[in-house]
Each structure stands twice: as C-alpha cells, then as structure tokens.
Amino acid sequence: MAPTKVVICGVNTSKLPLLSDDEKEALFDRMEKGDKAAREEFINGNLRLVLSVIQRFQGNNSESADDLFQVGCVGLIKALDNFDRSLNVKFSTYAVPMIIGECRRYMRDNNAIRVSRSLRDIAYKAIYARDMLIKKLDRDPTVEEISLEIDVPKEDIVNAMDAIATPMSLHEPVYQEGQDVLYLMDQISDKKNREDNWIENISLKEAMTRLDDREFNIIKLRFFEGKTQTEVAEEISISQAQVSRLEKSALKSMRSYLR
C-alpha cells in the first residue's frame, strides 16, 4: 500500500527518506570533512523523526502542523550541531529531547496568555539552573539554591515559573478507575455552595430526603460543607471513585425528582 500523502510546509511527508544507521555514519564521516551536501542530506533523512515528535503536541493545542514542523526542524539542526559521536549514543536518542524542548519553548512563547520577555528569560534561566543543580546535587534543588545560582530573587523566580505554566482545564482527567473518571474540578472545594444558599429551596431539600443515607451524606459534605471528593472519601472510608459514582447517582435522582 502506498503511504498516505500529507504535505507539511510544502513537503510531501510520504516521500521523506529514511536513513539506516550505516548511512548516518557515512554521512557523519563526510560532514566531518566539511561536506555541506552531506549535512543537508542528513537533515532531510531525519525529518521523519521531527514528524514523530510533533505528533505529541498537535492534539493538545491549536498550533498548526506547519509551525510545529518548522520549530521541530530548528531543534533537529541544533541537535546535529551539538551532537558528539564519541559518546556512542544514537543520534535519535540525543535529538528527540532537543526537538521536544524547542517545541515546548515555542508553545510557551506563543501561549494565549502573553508573558513578558523578562519573565520568560528568568524562567528559562531557572529551568536551566535547576537541571544543572540536579546533576550536581543528585536531588531537586530548592528555590533558594536556584536563586543563588542565577542571582535572581526567589520571589521573581516563583512569579516567572507561574507565568509560563500552561493552564489546565477544569475538565482535565486526573484519575480513572474502570468507567469512573475523576476530573480536576472534582478536586476543588466549593466554598460558596454552603447550607445557607441551599436551605431556602424547599423542593431541593425534599429531593434530598429521597436519597439513601450514604448518598445524602455525600451531597451534604460536598455541597453544604464544600469538601472535595478526596476529603469525603477519607471521612466516610470509601474510595474517591466510589464517592464520584455515588455523587453522580444522587444528583441524577434529585434532578429527576425536581423535573
């Protein structure tokens, strides 16, 4: 079967070459002798690697495939320029993190929530310093240690890291047990929906009396007392997945009654 034709940046991806290990080594030999044609051939022969990496990012953001492909190619070229053959590491093993890093930097810089250049610079310095300190200390460094390393106040580092963090959807799945899916919103306390807001609705109270004792208790703890599902699970000694399932069942019963 012929490969599907997909055109990115004017390139027909179905016709991209795929280099063998021996071909890569031969091209490295030629590049070390200053052969510019070998360098171009090597880059073209690794564009499939770029494609495989950018597929990780396309499903989670609105960036175009063309943009991500170009950014991934920048990462590929950086990897080639910095690759050391004497380390006996496969080029793809070295290149993939470089391509991923380039894509992530691009996505952070083009986030819908614009972050000032100064904050981004501090954040990138902090990330680089953190990686260096992990290798040096063999543990995660503290904010104070990173602050000393880059000579930036720790408050500025915290603010910069918060600024480039990617926002998460409240509907982001955080845990799944069978068919029961727990979302980020299930982990957040509801401080507004307390008893004084609910008690005025007599129909709602009547609907709650039709629940069994455990469902009644879960609804009371969740919406009258503003507790998270995790807190409810610990209080009544069942799993968080069970709390989620019982809560959904109770709300469905109440909605049916109120209709």
Coordinates of C-alpha atoms in Angstrom, one line a residue:
M1 CA 0.0 0.0 0.0
A2 CA 1.3 3.4 -0.9
P3 CA 1.9 5.8 2.0
T4 CA -0.7 8.5 2.6
K5 CA 0.3 11.8 1.1
V6 CA 0.5 14.5 3.8
V7 CA 2.0 17.9 2.9
I8 CA 3.6 20.0 5.6
C9 CA 5.5 23.2 4.8
G10 CA 5.3 22.1 1.1
V11 CA 7.0 18.8 1.9
N12 CA 5.3 15.5 0.9
T13 CA 5.9 13.5 4.0
S14 CA 5.2 10.2 2.3
K15 CA 8.4 10.7 0.2
L16 CA 10.7 11.6 3.0
P17 CA 13.8 9.4 3.0
L18 CA 14.7 7.1 5.9
L19 CA 18.4 6.6 6.7
S20 CA 19.9 3.4 8.0
D21 CA 22.4 3.5 10.8
D22 CA 25.2 2.8 8.3
E23 CA 24.1 5.6 6.1
K24 CA 24.0 8.0 9.0
E25 CA 27.6 7.0 10.0
A26 CA 28.8 7.5 6.4
L27 CA 27.1 11.0 6.3
F28 CA 28.8 11.9 9.6
D29 CA 32.2 10.9 8.1
R30 CA 31.5 13.2 5.2
M31 CA 30.3 16.1 7.4
E32 CA 33.4 15.9 9.5
K33 CA 35.3 16.5 6.3
G34 CA 33.3 19.7 5.5
D35 CA 30.8 18.2 3.0
K36 CA 27.8 20.6 3.1
A37 CA 25.8 18.3 0.8
A38 CA 26.1 15.5 3.4
R39 CA 24.7 17.8 6.1
E40 CA 21.7 18.7 4.0
E41 CA 21.1 15.0 3.2
F42 CA 21.4 14.1 6.9
I43 CA 18.8 16.7 7.9
N44 CA 16.4 15.6 5.2
G45 CA 16.9 12.0 6.2
N46 CA 15.8 12.8 9.8
L47 CA 12.7 14.8 9.0
R48 CA 10.6 11.8 9.8
L49 CA 11.9 12.0 13.3
V50 CA 10.6 15.6 13.6
L51 CA 7.2 14.4 12.4
S52 CA 7.0 11.7 15.0
V53 CA 7.8 14.2 17.8
I54 CA 5.4 17.0 16.7
Q55 CA 2.5 14.5 16.7
R56 CA 2.8 14.5 20.5
F57 CA 1.9 18.2 20.6
Q58 CA -0.7 18.5 17.8
G59 CA -3.6 17.0 19.7
N60 CA -3.3 19.3 22.8
N61 CA -3.0 22.8 21.2
S62 CA -4.2 24.9 18.3
E63 CA -0.7 25.3 16.7
S64 CA -0.6 24.4 13.0
A65 CA 1.4 21.4 11.9
D66 CA 3.4 23.7 9.6
D67 CA 4.6 25.9 12.5
L68 CA 5.4 22.9 14.7
F69 CA 7.3 21.2 11.9
Q70 CA 9.4 24.3 11.3
V71 CA 10.2 24.6 15.0
G72 CA 11.0 20.9 15.2
C73 CA 13.4 21.3 12.4
V74 CA 15.2 24.0 14.3
G75 CA 15.6 21.6 17.2
L76 CA 16.9 18.9 14.8
I77 CA 19.5 21.3 13.4
K78 CA 20.6 22.3 17.0
A79 CA 20.9 18.6 17.9
L80 CA 23.1 18.0 14.8
D81 CA 25.3 21.0 15.6
N82 CA 25.8 19.8 19.2
F83 CA 26.0 16.0 18.7
D84 CA 29.1 14.3 19.9
R85 CA 29.7 10.9 18.1
S86 CA 32.4 9.9 20.7
L87 CA 29.6 9.4 23.3
N88 CA 28.4 6.3 21.5
V89 CA 24.8 7.5 21.7
K90 CA 22.3 7.1 18.8
F91 CA 21.6 10.5 17.2
S92 CA 17.8 10.0 17.5
T93 CA 18.2 9.4 21.3
Y94 CA 20.1 12.7 21.6
A95 CA 17.9 14.6 19.1
V96 CA 14.4 13.8 20.4
P97 CA 14.7 15.8 23.7
M98 CA 16.2 18.7 21.7
I99 CA 13.2 18.7 19.3
I100 CA 10.7 18.4 22.2
G101 CA 12.4 21.2 24.1
E102 CA 12.3 23.5 21.1
C103 CA 8.5 22.7 20.6
R104 CA 7.8 23.4 24.3
R105 CA 9.6 26.7 24.2
Y106 CA 7.7 27.8 21.1
M107 CA 4.4 26.8 22.7
R108 CA 5.2 28.7 25.9
D109 CA 6.3 31.8 24.0
N110 CA 3.1 31.7 21.9
N111 CA 0.7 30.9 24.8
A112 CA -2.6 32.7 24.6
I113 CA -1.7 34.3 27.9
R114 CA 1.2 36.6 26.9
V115 CA 4.2 36.6 29.2
S116 CA 6.7 39.4 29.2
R117 CA 10.2 38.7 27.8
S118 CA 11.9 39.4 31.1
L119 CA 9.7 36.9 32.9
R120 CA 10.4 34.2 30.3
D121 CA 14.1 34.9 30.4
I122 CA 14.1 34.4 34.2
A123 CA 12.0 31.2 33.9
Y124 CA 14.4 29.7 31.3
K125 CA 17.4 30.6 33.4
A126 CA 15.8 29.0 36.4
I127 CA 14.9 25.8 34.4
Y128 CA 18.5 25.6 33.1
A129 CA 20.0 26.2 36.6
R130 CA 17.6 23.6 38.1
D131 CA 18.8 20.9 35.6
M132 CA 22.4 21.7 36.3
L133 CA 21.9 21.6 40.1
I134 CA 20.1 18.3 39.9
K135 CA 23.1 16.8 38.2
K136 CA 25.4 18.4 40.7
L137 CA 23.5 17.7 43.9
D138 CA 21.8 14.5 42.8
R139 CA 18.4 15.9 44.1
D140 CA 15.9 18.6 43.3
P141 CA 17.3 22.0 44.3
T142 CA 15.4 24.4 46.5
V143 CA 14.2 27.8 45.2
E144 CA 16.8 29.4 47.4
E145 CA 19.6 27.4 45.7
I146 CA 18.4 28.3 42.2
S147 CA 18.2 31.9 43.3
L148 CA 21.8 31.9 44.4
E149 CA 22.9 30.1 41.2
I150 CA 21.4 32.7 38.9
D151 CA 21.5 35.7 41.2
V152 CA 17.8 36.4 41.0
P153 CA 15.4 36.9 44.0
K154 CA 13.4 33.8 44.7
E155 CA 10.1 35.7 44.6
D156 CA 10.9 36.6 40.9
I157 CA 11.7 33.0 40.1
V158 CA 8.4 31.8 41.5
N159 CA 6.5 34.5 39.7
A160 CA 8.3 33.7 36.4
M161 CA 7.6 29.9 36.7
D162 CA 4.0 30.6 37.5
A163 CA 3.7 32.9 34.5
I164 CA 4.9 30.3 31.9
A165 CA 2.9 27.4 33.4
T166 CA 0.3 26.0 31.0
P167 CA -3.2 26.5 32.4
M168 CA -5.2 23.2 32.9
S169 CA -8.8 22.7 32.1
L170 CA -11.1 22.0 34.9
H171 CA -12.3 19.1 32.8
E172 CA -8.8 17.6 32.7
P173 CA -9.0 13.9 33.7
V174 CA -6.7 13.2 36.7
Y175 CA -7.7 9.6 37.6
Q176 CA -9.7 6.8 36.1
E177 CA -11.0 3.5 37.7
G178 CA -12.9 1.5 35.2
Q179 CA -15.7 3.7 33.8
D180 CA -15.4 6.2 36.7
V181 CA -13.4 9.3 35.6
L182 CA -12.3 11.9 38.1
Y183 CA -11.7 15.4 36.7
L184 CA -9.7 18.3 38.1
M185 CA -12.9 20.1 39.0
D186 CA -13.7 17.2 41.4
Q187 CA -10.7 18.1 43.4
I188 CA -11.7 21.7 44.1
S189 CA -13.6 22.7 47.2
D190 CA -16.8 24.6 46.6
K191 CA -16.8 27.3 49.3
K192 CA -19.9 29.2 48.0
N193 CA -22.5 26.4 47.9
R194 CA -23.0 26.1 51.6
E195 CA -26.1 25.4 53.6
D196 CA -27.4 29.0 53.8
N197 CA -27.6 29.0 50.0
W198 CA -29.4 25.7 49.7
I199 CA -31.7 25.7 52.6
E200 CA -34.1 28.3 51.1
N201 CA -35.0 25.8 48.3
I202 CA -37.6 23.6 49.9
S203 CA -38.0 21.5 46.8
L204 CA -34.3 20.7 46.8
K205 CA -34.5 19.6 50.4
E206 CA -37.4 17.3 49.7
A207 CA -35.4 15.8 46.8
M208 CA -32.5 15.1 49.2
T209 CA -34.8 13.2 51.6
R210 CA -35.4 10.7 48.9
L211 CA -31.7 9.7 48.8
D212 CA -30.4 6.8 50.9
D213 CA -28.3 7.7 53.9
R214 CA -24.9 7.4 52.2
E215 CA -25.9 9.5 49.2
F216 CA -27.5 12.1 51.5
N217 CA -24.3 12.3 53.5
I218 CA -22.1 12.7 50.4
I219 CA -24.3 15.5 49.0
K220 CA -24.3 17.2 52.4
L221 CA -20.5 17.0 52.7
R222 CA -19.8 18.0 49.1
F223 CA -22.2 20.9 48.6
F224 CA -23.2 22.0 52.1
E225 CA -19.8 21.8 53.7
G226 CA -17.8 22.4 50.5
K227 CA -15.5 19.4 50.8
T228 CA -13.6 17.8 47.9
Q229 CA -14.3 14.2 46.9
T230 CA -10.9 13.2 48.4
E231 CA -11.9 14.7 51.8
V232 CA -15.3 13.0 51.6
A233 CA -13.8 9.6 50.8
E234 CA -11.5 9.8 53.8
E235 CA -14.3 10.8 56.1
I236 CA -16.7 8.0 55.1
S237 CA -14.0 5.4 54.4
I238 CA -14.6 4.6 50.8
S239 CA -12.6 5.2 47.6
Q240 CA -12.7 8.5 45.8
A241 CA -14.0 6.7 42.7
Q242 CA -17.0 5.4 44.8
V243 CA -17.7 8.9 46.0
S244 CA -17.7 10.2 42.5
R245 CA -20.1 7.4 41.3
L246 CA -22.5 7.9 44.3
E247 CA -22.5 11.7 43.9
K248 CA -23.4 11.4 40.2
S249 CA -26.1 8.9 41.0
A250 CA -27.6 11.1 43.8
L251 CA -27.6 14.2 41.6
K252 CA -29.3 12.3 38.8
S253 CA -32.0 11.2 41.2
M254 CA -32.5 14.7 42.5
R255 CA -32.7 16.1 39.0
S256 CA -35.3 13.5 38.1
Y257 CA -37.4 14.4 41.1
L258 CA -37.2 18.2 40.6
R259 CA -38.4 17.8 37.0

